[in-house]
PDB file of C-alpha atoms in Angstrom:
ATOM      1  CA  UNK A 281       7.278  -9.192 -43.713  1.00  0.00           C
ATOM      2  CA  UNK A 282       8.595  -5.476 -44.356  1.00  0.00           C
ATOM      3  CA  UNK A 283      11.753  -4.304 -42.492  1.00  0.00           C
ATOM      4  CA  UNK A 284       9.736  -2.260 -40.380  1.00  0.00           C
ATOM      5  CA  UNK A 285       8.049  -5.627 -39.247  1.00  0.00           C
ATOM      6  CA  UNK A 286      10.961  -7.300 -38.863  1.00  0.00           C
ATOM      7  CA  UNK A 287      12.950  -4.583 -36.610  1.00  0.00           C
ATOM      8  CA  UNK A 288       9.671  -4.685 -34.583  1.00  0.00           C
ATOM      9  CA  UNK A 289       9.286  -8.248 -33.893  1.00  0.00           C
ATOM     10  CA  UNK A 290      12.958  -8.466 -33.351  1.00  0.00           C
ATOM     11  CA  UNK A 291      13.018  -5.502 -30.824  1.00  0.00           C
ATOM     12  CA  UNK A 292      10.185  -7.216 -29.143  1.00  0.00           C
ATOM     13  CA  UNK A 293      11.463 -10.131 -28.692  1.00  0.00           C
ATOM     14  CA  UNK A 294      15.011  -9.204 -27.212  1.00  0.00           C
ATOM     15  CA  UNK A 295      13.288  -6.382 -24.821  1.00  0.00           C
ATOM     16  CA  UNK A 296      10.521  -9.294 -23.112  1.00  0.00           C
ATOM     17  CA  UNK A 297      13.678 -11.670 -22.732  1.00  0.00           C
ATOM     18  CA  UNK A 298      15.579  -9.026 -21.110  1.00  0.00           C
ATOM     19  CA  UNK A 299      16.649 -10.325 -17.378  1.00  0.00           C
ATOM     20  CA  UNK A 300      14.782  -8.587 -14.242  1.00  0.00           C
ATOM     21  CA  UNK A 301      17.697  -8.057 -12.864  1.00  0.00           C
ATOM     22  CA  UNK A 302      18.408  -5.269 -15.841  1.00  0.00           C
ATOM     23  CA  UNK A 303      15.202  -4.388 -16.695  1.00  0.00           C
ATOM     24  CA  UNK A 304      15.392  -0.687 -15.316  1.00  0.00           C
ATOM     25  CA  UNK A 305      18.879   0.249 -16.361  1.00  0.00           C
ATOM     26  CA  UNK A 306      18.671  -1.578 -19.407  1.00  0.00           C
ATOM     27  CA  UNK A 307      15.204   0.059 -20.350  1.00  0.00           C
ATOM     28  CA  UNK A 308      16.212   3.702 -19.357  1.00  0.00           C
ATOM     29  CA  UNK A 309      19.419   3.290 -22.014  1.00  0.00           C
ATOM     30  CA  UNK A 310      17.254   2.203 -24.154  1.00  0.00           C
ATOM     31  CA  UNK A 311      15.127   5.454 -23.666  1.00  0.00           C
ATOM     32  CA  UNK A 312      18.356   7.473 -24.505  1.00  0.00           C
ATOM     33  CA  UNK A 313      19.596   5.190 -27.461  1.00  0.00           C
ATOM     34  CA  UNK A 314      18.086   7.172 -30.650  1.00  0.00           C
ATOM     35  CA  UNK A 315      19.224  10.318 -28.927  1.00  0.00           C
ATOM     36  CA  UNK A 316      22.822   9.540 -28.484  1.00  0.00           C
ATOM     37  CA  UNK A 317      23.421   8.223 -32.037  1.00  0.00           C
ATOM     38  CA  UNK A 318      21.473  11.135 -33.790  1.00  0.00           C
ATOM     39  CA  UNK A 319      23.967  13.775 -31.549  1.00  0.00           C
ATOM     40  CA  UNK A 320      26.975  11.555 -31.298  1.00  0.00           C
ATOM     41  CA  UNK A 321      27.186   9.399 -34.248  1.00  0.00           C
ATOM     42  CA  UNK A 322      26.538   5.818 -34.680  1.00  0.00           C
ATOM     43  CA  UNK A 323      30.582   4.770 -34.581  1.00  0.00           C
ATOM     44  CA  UNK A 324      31.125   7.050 -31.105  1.00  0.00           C
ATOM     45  CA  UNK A 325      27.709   5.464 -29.846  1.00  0.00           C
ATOM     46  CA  UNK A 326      28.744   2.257 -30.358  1.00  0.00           C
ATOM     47  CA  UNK A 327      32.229   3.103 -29.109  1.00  0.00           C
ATOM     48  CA  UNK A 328      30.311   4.078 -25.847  1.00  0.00           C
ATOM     49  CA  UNK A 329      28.310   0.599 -25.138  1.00  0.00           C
ATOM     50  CA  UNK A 330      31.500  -1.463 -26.040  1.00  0.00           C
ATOM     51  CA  UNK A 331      33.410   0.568 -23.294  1.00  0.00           C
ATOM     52  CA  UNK A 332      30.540   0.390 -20.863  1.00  0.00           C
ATOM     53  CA  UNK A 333      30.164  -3.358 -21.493  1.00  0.00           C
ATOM     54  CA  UNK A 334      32.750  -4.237 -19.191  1.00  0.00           C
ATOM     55  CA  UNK A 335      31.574  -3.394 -16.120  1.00  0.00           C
ATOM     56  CA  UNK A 336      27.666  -3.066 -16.714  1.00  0.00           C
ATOM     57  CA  UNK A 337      25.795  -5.948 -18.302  1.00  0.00           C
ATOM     58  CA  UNK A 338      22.858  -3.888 -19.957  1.00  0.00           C
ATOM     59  CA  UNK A 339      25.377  -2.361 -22.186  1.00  0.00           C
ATOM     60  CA  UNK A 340      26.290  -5.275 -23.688  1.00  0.00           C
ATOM     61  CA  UNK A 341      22.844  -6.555 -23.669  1.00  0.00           C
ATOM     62  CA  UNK A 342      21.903  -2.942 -25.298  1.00  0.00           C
ATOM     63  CA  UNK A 343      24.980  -3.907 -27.833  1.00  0.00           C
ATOM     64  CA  UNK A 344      23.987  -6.798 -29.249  1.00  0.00           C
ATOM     65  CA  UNK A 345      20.374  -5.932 -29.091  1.00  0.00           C
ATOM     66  CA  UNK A 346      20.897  -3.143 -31.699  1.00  0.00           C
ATOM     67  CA  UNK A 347      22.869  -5.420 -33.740  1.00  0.00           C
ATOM     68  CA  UNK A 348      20.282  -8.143 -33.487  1.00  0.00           C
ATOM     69  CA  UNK A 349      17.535  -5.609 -34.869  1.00  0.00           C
ATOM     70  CA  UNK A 350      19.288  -4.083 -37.272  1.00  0.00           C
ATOM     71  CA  UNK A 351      19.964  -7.242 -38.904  1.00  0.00           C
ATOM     72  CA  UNK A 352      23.712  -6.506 -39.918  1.00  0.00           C
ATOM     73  CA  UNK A 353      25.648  -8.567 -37.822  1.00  0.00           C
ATOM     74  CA  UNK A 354      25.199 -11.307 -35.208  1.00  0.00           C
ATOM     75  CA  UNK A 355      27.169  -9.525 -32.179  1.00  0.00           C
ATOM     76  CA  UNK A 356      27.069  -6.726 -31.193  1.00  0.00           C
ATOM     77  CA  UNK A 357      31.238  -6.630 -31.624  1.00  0.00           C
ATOM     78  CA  UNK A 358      31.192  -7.555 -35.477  1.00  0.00           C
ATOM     79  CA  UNK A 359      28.658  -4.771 -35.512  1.00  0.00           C
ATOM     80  CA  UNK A 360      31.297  -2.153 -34.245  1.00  0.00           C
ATOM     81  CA  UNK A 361      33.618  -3.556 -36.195  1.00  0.00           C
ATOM     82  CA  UNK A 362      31.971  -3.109 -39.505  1.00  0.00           C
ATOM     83  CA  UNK A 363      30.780   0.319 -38.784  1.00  0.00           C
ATOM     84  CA  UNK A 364      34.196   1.840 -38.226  1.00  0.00           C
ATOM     85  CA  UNK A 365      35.475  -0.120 -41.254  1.00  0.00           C
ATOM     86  CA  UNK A 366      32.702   0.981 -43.375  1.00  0.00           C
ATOM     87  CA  UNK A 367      32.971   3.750 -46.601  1.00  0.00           C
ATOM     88  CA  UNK A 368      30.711   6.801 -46.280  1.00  0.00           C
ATOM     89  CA  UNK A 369      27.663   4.960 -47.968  1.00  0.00           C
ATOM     90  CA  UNK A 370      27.702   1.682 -45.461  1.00  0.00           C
ATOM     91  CA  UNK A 371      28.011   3.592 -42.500  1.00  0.00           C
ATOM     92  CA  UNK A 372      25.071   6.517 -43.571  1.00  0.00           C
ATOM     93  CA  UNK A 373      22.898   3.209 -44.476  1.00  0.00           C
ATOM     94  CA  UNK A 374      24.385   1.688 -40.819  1.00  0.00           C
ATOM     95  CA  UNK A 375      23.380   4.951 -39.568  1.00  0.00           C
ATOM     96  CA  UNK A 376      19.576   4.699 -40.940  1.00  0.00           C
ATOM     97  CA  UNK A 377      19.113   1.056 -39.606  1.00  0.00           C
ATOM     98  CA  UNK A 378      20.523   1.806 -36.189  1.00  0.00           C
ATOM     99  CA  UNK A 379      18.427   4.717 -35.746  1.00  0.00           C
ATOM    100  CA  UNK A 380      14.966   3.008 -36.958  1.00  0.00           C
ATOM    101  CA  UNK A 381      15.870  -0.098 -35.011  1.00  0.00           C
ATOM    102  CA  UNK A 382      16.761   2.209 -31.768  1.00  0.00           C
ATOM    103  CA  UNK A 383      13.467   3.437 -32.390  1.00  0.00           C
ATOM    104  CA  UNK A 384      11.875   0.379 -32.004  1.00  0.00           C
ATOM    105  CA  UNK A 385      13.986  -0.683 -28.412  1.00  0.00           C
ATOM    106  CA  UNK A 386      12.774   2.541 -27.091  1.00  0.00           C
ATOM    107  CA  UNK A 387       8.871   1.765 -28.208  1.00  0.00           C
ATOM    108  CA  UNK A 388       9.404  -1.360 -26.521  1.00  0.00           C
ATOM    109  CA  UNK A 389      11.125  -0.413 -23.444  1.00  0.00           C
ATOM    110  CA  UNK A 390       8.502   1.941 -23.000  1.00  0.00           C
ATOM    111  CA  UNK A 391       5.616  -0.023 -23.557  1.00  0.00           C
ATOM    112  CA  UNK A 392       6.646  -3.304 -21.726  1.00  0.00           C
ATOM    113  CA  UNK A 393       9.452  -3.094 -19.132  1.00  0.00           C
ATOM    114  CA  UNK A 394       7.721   0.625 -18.664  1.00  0.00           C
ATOM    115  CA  UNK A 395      10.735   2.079 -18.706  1.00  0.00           C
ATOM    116  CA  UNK A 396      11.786   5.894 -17.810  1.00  0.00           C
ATOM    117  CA  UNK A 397      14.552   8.302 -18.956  1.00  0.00           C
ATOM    118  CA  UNK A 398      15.832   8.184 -15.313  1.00  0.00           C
ATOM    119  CA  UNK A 399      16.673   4.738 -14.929  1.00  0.00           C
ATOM    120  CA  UNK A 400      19.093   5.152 -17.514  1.00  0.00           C
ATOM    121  CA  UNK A 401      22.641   4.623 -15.814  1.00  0.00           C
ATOM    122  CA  UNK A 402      25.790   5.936 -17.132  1.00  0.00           C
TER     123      UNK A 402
END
């Protein structure tokens, strides 16, 4: 399988096991994801869903999602980590994967838990 394959079987499978409870909040963030690390940055987005993790579960679900596709580390955490440890190369390559495996969350939010851009919570 390509990348591309693997980001989109991956994304697929962590957006269908998402809870119902957190299907609407959880998709709508997912609508926003590419956005916010294209304007913000990928260390500042991630900064975001770590602080938002605390007191709203589809952050941390988002979190760990993202690092799941991507494929570079198994939390969501290490991911963080790495990415504000990284040298200018790692983190534009970080930067790449997040973005074309937010890509993929946001197909998938759209196309399954039929998600919309106001559902996202803040």
């Amino acid at each position: 399988m390509t990348r591309d394959q693997n980001r989109a079987h991956t994304a697929y499978q962590r957006v269908i096991d998402v809870p119902a409870d957190m299907k609407k909040e959880y998709g709508g963030n997912c609508l926003r994801l590419p956005a916010m690390i294209h304007q913000n940055g990928l260390c500042q987005t991630l900064a975001f869903l770590e602080a938002k993790s605390a007191k709203y579960p589809w952050f941390s679900r988002l979190l760990n999602d993202l690092a799941a596709v991507t494929g570079l580390a198994h939390t969501g955490g290490q991911f963080a980590a790495d990415t504000r440890g990284a040298d200018l190369g790692t983190y534009q390559r970080y930067t790449r994967e997040a973005l074309a495996s937010a890509t993929y969350l946001k197909r998938y939010a759209e196309a399954v838990l039929r998600a919309e851009a106001t559902d996202a919570k803040r």
